[in-house]
PDB file of C-alpha atoms in Angstrom:
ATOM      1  CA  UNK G   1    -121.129 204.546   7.315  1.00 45.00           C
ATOM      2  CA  UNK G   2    -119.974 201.503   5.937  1.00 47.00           C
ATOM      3  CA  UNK G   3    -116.099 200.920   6.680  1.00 49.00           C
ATOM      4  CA  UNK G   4    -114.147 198.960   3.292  1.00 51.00           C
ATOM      5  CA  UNK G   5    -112.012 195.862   4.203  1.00 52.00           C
ATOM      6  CA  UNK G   6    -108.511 198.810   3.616  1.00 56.00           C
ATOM      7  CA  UNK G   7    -110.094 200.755   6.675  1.00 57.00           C
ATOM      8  CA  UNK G   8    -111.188 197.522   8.776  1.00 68.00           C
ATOM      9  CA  UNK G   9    -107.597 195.631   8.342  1.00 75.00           C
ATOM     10  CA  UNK G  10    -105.870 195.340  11.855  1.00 87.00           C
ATOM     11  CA  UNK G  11    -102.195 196.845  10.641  1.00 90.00           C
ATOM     12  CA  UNK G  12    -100.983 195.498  14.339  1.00 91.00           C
ATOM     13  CA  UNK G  13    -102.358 192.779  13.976  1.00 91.00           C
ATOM     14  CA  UNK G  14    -100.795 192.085  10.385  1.00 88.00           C
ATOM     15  CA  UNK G  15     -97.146 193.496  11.631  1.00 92.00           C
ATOM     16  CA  UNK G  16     -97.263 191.194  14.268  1.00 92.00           C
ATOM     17  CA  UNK G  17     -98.411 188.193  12.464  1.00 89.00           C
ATOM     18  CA  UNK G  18     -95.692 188.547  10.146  1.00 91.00           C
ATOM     19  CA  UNK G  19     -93.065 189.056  13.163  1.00 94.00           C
ATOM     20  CA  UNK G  20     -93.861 186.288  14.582  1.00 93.00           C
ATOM     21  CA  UNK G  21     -94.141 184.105  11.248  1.00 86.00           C
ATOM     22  CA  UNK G  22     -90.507 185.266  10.082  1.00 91.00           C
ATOM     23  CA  UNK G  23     -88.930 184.164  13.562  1.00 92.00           C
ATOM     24  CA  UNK G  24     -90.564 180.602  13.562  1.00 87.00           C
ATOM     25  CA  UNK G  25     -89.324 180.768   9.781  1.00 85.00           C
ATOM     26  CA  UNK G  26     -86.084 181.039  10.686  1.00 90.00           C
ATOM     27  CA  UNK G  27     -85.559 179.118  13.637  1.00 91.00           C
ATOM     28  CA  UNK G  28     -88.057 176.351  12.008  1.00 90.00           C
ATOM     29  CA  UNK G  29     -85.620 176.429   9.326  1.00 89.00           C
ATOM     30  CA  UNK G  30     -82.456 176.041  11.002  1.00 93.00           C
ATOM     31  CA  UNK G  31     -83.366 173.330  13.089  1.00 95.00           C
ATOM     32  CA  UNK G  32     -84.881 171.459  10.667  1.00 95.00           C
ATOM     33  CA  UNK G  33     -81.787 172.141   8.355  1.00 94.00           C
ATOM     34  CA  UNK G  34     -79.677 170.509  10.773  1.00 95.00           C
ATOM     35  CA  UNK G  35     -81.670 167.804  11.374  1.00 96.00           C
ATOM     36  CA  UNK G  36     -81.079 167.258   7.193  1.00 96.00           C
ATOM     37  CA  UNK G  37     -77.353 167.599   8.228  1.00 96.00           C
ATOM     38  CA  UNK G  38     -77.842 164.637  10.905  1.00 95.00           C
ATOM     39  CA  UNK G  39     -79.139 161.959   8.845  1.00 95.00           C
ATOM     40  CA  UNK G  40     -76.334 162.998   6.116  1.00 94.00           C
ATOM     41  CA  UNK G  41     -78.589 165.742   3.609  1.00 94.00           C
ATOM     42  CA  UNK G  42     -75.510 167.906   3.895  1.00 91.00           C
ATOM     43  CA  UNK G  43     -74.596 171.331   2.245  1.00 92.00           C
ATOM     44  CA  UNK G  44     -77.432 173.415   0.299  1.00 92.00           C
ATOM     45  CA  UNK G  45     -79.345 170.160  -0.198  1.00 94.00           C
ATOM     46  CA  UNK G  46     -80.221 170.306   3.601  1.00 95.00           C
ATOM     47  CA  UNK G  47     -82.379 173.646   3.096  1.00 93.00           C
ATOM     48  CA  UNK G  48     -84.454 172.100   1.055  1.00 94.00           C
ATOM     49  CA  UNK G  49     -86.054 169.703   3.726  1.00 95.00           C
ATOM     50  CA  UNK G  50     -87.829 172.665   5.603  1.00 94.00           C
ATOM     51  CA  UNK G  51     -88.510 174.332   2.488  1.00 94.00           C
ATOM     52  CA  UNK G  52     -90.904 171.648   1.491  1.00 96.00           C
ATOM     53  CA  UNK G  53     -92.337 171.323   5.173  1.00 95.00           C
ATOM     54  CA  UNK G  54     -93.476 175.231   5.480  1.00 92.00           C
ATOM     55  CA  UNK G  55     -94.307 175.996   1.459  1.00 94.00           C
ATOM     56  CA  UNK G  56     -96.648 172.680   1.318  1.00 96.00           C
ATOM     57  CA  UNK G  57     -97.895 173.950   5.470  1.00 94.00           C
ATOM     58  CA  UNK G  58     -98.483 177.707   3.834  1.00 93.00           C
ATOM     59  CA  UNK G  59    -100.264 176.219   0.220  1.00 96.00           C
ATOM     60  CA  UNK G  60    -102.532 174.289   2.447  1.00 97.00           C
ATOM     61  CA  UNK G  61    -103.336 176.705   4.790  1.00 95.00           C
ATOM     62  CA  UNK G  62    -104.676 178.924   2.364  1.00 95.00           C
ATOM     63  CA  UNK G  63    -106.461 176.664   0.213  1.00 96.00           C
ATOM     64  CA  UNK G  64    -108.069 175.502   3.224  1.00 96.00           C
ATOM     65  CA  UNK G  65    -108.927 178.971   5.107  1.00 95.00           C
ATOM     66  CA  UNK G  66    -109.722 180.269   1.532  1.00 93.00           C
ATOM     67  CA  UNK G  67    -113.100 178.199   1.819  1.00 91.00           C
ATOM     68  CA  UNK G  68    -112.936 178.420  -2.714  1.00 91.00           C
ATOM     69  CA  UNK G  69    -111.642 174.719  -3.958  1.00 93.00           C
ATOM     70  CA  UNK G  70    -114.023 172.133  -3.873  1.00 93.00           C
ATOM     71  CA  UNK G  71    -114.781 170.130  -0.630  1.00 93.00           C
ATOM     72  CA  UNK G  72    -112.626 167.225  -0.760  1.00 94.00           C
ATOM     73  CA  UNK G  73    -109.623 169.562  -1.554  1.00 95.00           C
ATOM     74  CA  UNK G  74    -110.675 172.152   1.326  1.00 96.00           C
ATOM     75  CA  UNK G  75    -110.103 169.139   3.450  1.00 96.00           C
ATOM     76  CA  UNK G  76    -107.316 167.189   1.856  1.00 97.00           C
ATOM     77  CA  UNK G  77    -105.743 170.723   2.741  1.00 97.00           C
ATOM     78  CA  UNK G  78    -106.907 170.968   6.030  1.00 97.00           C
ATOM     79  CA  UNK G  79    -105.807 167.757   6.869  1.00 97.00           C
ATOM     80  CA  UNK G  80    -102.103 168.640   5.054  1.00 97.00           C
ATOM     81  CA  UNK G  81    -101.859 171.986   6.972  1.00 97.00           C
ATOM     82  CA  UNK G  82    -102.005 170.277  10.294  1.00 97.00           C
ATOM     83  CA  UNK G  83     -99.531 167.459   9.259  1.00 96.00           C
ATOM     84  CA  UNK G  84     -96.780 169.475   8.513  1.00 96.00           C
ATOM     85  CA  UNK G  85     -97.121 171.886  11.812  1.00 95.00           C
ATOM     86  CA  UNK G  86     -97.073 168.706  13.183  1.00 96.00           C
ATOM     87  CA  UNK G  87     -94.025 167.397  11.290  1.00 95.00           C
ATOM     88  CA  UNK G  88     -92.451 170.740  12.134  1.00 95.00           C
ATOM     89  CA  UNK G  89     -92.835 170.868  15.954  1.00 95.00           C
ATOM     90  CA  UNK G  90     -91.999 167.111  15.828  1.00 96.00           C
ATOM     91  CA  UNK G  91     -88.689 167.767  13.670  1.00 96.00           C
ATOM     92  CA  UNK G  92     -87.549 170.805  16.118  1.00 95.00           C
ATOM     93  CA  UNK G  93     -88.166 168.707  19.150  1.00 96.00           C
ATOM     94  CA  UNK G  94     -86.179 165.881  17.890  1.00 95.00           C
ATOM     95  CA  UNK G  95     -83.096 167.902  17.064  1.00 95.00           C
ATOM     96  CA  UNK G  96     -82.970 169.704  19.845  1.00 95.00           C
ATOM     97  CA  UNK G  97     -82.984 166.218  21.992  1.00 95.00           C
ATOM     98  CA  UNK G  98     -80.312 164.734  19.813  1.00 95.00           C
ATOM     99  CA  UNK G  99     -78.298 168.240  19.461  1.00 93.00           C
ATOM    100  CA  UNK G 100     -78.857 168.242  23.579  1.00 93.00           C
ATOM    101  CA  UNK G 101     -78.027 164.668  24.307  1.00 93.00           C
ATOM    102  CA  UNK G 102     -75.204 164.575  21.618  1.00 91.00           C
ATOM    103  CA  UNK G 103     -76.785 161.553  19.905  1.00 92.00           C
ATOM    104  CA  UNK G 104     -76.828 159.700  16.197  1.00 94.00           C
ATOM    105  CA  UNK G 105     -79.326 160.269  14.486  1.00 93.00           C
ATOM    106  CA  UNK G 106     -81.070 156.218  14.246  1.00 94.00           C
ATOM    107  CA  UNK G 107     -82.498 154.556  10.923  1.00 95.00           C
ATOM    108  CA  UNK G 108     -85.887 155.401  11.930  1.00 94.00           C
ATOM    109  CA  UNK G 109     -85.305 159.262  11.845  1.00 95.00           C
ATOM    110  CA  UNK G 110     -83.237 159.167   8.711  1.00 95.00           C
ATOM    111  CA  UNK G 111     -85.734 156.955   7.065  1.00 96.00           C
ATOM    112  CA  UNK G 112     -88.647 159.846   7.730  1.00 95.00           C
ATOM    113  CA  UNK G 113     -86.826 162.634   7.401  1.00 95.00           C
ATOM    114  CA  UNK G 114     -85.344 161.216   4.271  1.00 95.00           C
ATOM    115  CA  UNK G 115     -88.829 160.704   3.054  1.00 96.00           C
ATOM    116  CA  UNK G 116     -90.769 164.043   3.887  1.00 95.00           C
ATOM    117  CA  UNK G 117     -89.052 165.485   0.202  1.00 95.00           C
ATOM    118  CA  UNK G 118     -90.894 163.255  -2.007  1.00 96.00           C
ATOM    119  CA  UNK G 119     -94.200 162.955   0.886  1.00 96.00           C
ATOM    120  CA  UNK G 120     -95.124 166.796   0.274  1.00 96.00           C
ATOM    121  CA  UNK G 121     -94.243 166.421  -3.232  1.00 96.00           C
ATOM    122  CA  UNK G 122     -97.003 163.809  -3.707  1.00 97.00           C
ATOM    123  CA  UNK G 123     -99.097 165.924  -1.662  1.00 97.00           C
ATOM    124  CA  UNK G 124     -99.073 169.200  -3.395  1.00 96.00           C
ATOM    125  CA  UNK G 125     -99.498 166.924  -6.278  1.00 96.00           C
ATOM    126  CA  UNK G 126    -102.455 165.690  -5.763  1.00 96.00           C
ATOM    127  CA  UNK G 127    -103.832 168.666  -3.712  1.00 96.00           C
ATOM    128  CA  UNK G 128    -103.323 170.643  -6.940  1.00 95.00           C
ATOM    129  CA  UNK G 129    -105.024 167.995  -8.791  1.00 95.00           C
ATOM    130  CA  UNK G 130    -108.291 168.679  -6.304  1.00 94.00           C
ATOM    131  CA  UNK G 131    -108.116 172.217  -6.703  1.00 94.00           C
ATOM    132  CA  UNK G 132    -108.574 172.164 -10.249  1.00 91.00           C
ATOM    133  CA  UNK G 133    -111.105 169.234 -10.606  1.00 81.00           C
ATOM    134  CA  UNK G 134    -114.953 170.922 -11.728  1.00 72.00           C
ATOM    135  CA  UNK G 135    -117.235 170.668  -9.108  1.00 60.00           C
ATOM    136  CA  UNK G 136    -119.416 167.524  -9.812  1.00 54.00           C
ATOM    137  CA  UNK G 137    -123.461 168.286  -9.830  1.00 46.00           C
ATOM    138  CA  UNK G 138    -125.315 166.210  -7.922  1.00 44.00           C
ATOM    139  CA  UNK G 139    -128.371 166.729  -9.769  1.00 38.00           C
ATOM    140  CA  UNK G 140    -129.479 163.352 -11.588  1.00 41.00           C
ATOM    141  CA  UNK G 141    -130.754 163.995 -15.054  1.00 43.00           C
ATOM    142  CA  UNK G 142    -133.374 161.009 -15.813  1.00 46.00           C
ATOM    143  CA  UNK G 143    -132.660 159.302 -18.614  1.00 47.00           C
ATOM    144  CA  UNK G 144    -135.647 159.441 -21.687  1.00 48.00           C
ATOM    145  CA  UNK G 145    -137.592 156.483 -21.309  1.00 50.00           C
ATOM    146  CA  UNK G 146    -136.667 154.157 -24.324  1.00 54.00           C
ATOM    147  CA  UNK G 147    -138.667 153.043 -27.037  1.00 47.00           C
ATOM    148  CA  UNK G 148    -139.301 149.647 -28.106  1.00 51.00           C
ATOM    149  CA  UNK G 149    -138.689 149.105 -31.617  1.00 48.00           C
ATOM    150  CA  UNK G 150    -140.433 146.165 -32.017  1.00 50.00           C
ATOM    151  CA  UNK G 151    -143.807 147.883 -31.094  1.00 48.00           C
ATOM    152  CA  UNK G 152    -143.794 150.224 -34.038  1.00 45.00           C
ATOM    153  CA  UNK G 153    -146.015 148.342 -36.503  1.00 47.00           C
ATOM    154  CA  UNK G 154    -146.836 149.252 -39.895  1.00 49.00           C
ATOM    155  CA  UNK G 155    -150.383 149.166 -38.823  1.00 50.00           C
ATOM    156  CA  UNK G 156    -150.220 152.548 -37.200  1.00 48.00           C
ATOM    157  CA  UNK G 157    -147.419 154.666 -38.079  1.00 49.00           C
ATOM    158  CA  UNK G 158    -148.323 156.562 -35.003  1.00 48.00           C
ATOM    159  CA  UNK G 159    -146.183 154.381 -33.260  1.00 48.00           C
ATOM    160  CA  UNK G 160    -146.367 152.366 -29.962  1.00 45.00           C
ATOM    161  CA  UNK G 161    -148.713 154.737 -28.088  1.00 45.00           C
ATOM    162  CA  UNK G 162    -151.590 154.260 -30.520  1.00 47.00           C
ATOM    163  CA  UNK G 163    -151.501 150.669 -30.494  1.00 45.00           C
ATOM    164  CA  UNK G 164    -151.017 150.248 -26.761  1.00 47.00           C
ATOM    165  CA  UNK G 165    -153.839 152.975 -26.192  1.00 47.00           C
ATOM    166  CA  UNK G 166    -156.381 152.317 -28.742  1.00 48.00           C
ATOM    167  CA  UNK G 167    -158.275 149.108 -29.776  1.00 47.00           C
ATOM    168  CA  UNK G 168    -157.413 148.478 -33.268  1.00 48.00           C
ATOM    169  CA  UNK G 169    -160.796 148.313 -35.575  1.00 50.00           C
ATOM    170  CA  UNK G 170    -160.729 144.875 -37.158  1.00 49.00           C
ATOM    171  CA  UNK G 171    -160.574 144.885 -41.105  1.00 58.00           C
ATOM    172  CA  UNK G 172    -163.443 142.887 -43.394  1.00 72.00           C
ATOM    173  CA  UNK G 173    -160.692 140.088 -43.658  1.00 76.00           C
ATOM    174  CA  UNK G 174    -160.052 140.123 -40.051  1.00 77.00           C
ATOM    175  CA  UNK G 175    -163.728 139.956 -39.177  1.00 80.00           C
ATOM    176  CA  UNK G 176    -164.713 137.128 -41.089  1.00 78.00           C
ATOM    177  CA  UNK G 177    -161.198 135.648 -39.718  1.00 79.00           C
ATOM    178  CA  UNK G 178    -162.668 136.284 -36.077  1.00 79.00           C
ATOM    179  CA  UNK G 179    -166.231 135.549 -36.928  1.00 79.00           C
ATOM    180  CA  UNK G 180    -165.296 132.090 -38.187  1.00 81.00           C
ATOM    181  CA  UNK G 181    -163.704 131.258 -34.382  1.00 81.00           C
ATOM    182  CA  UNK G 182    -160.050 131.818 -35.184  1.00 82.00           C
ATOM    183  CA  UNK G 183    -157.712 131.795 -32.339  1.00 83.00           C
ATOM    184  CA  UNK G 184    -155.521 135.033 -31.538  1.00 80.00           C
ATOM    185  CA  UNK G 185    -152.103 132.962 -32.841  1.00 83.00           C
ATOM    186  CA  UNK G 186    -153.434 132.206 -36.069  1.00 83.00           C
ATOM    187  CA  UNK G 187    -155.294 135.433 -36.652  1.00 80.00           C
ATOM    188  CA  UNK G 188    -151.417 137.336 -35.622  1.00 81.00           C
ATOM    189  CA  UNK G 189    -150.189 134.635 -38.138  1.00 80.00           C
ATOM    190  CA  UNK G 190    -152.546 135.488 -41.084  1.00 80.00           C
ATOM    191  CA  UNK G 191    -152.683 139.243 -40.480  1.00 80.00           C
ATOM    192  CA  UNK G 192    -149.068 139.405 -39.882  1.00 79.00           C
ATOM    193  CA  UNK G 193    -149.658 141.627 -36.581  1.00 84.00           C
ATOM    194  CA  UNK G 194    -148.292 140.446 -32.885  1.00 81.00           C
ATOM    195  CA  UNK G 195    -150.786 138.485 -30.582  1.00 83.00           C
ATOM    196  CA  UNK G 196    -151.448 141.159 -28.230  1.00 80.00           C
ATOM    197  CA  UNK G 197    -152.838 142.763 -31.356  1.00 84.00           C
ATOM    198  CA  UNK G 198    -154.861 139.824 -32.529  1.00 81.00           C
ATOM    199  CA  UNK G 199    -156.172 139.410 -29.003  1.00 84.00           C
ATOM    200  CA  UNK G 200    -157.601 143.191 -28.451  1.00 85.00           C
ATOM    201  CA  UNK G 201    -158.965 142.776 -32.087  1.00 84.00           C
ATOM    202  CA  UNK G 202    -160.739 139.877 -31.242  1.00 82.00           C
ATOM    203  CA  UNK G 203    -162.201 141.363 -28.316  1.00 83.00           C
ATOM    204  CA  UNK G 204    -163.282 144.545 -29.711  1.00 83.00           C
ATOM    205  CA  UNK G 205    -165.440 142.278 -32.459  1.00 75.00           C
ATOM    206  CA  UNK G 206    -166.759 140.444 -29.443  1.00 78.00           C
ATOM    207  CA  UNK G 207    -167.740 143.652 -27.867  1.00 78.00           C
ATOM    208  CA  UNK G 208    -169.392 144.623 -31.142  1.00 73.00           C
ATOM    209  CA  UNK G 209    -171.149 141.715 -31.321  1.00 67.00           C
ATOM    210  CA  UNK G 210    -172.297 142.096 -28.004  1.00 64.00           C
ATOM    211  CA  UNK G 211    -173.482 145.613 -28.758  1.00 59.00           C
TER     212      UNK G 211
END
């Protein structure tokens, strides 16, 4: 008998994985709220430094293990979800050498740290952006060949395709025109027809003749 995804769900599993998700929450927070306080983010504003780290980490985790956006935005958010465990584990370590050593925060830290804010905000930004961008086809619709104009005659108003196909019968003008030695320019000239014309009228009376 066929067991539904309810019945097959791990509860342990699921209890433990969100045990162990709200401890590193917390202390991932903490730390990385007083690593805001070092480089001088004080008060409430300091919160908001590991807010954006774990929020953009937890939106690109499940775009990515989702599988349902389009490619590049499965692995912009792959790509995202990785950078800011790595910010994180970077950010803890940090602090806790500095809180440990009793040391000033230096201009490099408080340059990055003060820059991770806007960072994920461009990030979700334009991670939202790939989300909701259609899928593009890569199927190449050939273009209809185009016509050319100039080859519709009055001659045949069947167009192009019966001229180029078919051997235009010469007219009593244009066979004493062609019996008399004409060239193909001046025949095109007098009949008021293009040369490639003249010329295929000139050799069908040839072939006639011939015949």
């Amino acid at each position: 008998m066929l067991m539904s995804s309810r019945d097959s769900r791990d509860w342990i599993a699921d209890v433990g994985t969100l045990v162990v998700g709200a401890a590193a929450a917390v202390l991932t927070f903490t730390t990385l709220r007083d690593l805001a306080t070092a480089v001088g983010i004080v008060g409430w504003l300091a919160w908001l430094v590991p807010v954006t780290v774990d929020v953009a980490g937890v939106v690109a985790t499940r775009v990515w293990l989702r599988g349902q956006a389009p490619a590049d935005a499965v692995a912009f958010a792959r790509a995202l979800a990785w950078s800011c465990i790595t910010g994180s584990v970077v950010g803890n370590a940090g602090q806790h050498a500095m809180a440990a050593y009793d040391l000033t925060a230096p201009w490099p830290v408080v340059v990055l740290v003060s820059a991770v804010p806007p960072a994920m905000l461009g990030a979700m930004v334009h991670l939202g952006h790939l989300t909701r961008r259609p899928t593009t086809s890569t199927e190449v619709t050939s273009a209809p060949p185009e016509v050319d104009a100039a080859a519709l005659t009055d001659t045949d108003p069947r167009g192009w395709w019966a001229v180029e196909t078919e051997q235009p019968a010469p007219t009593d003008r244009a066979s004493v025109l062609i019996a008399s030695g004409i060239g193909r320019r001046k025949l095109a000239a007098e009949l008021g027809i293009r040369e490639h014309e003249a010329r295929k009228m000139i050799q069908a009376h040839r072939a006639g003749v011939a015949a």
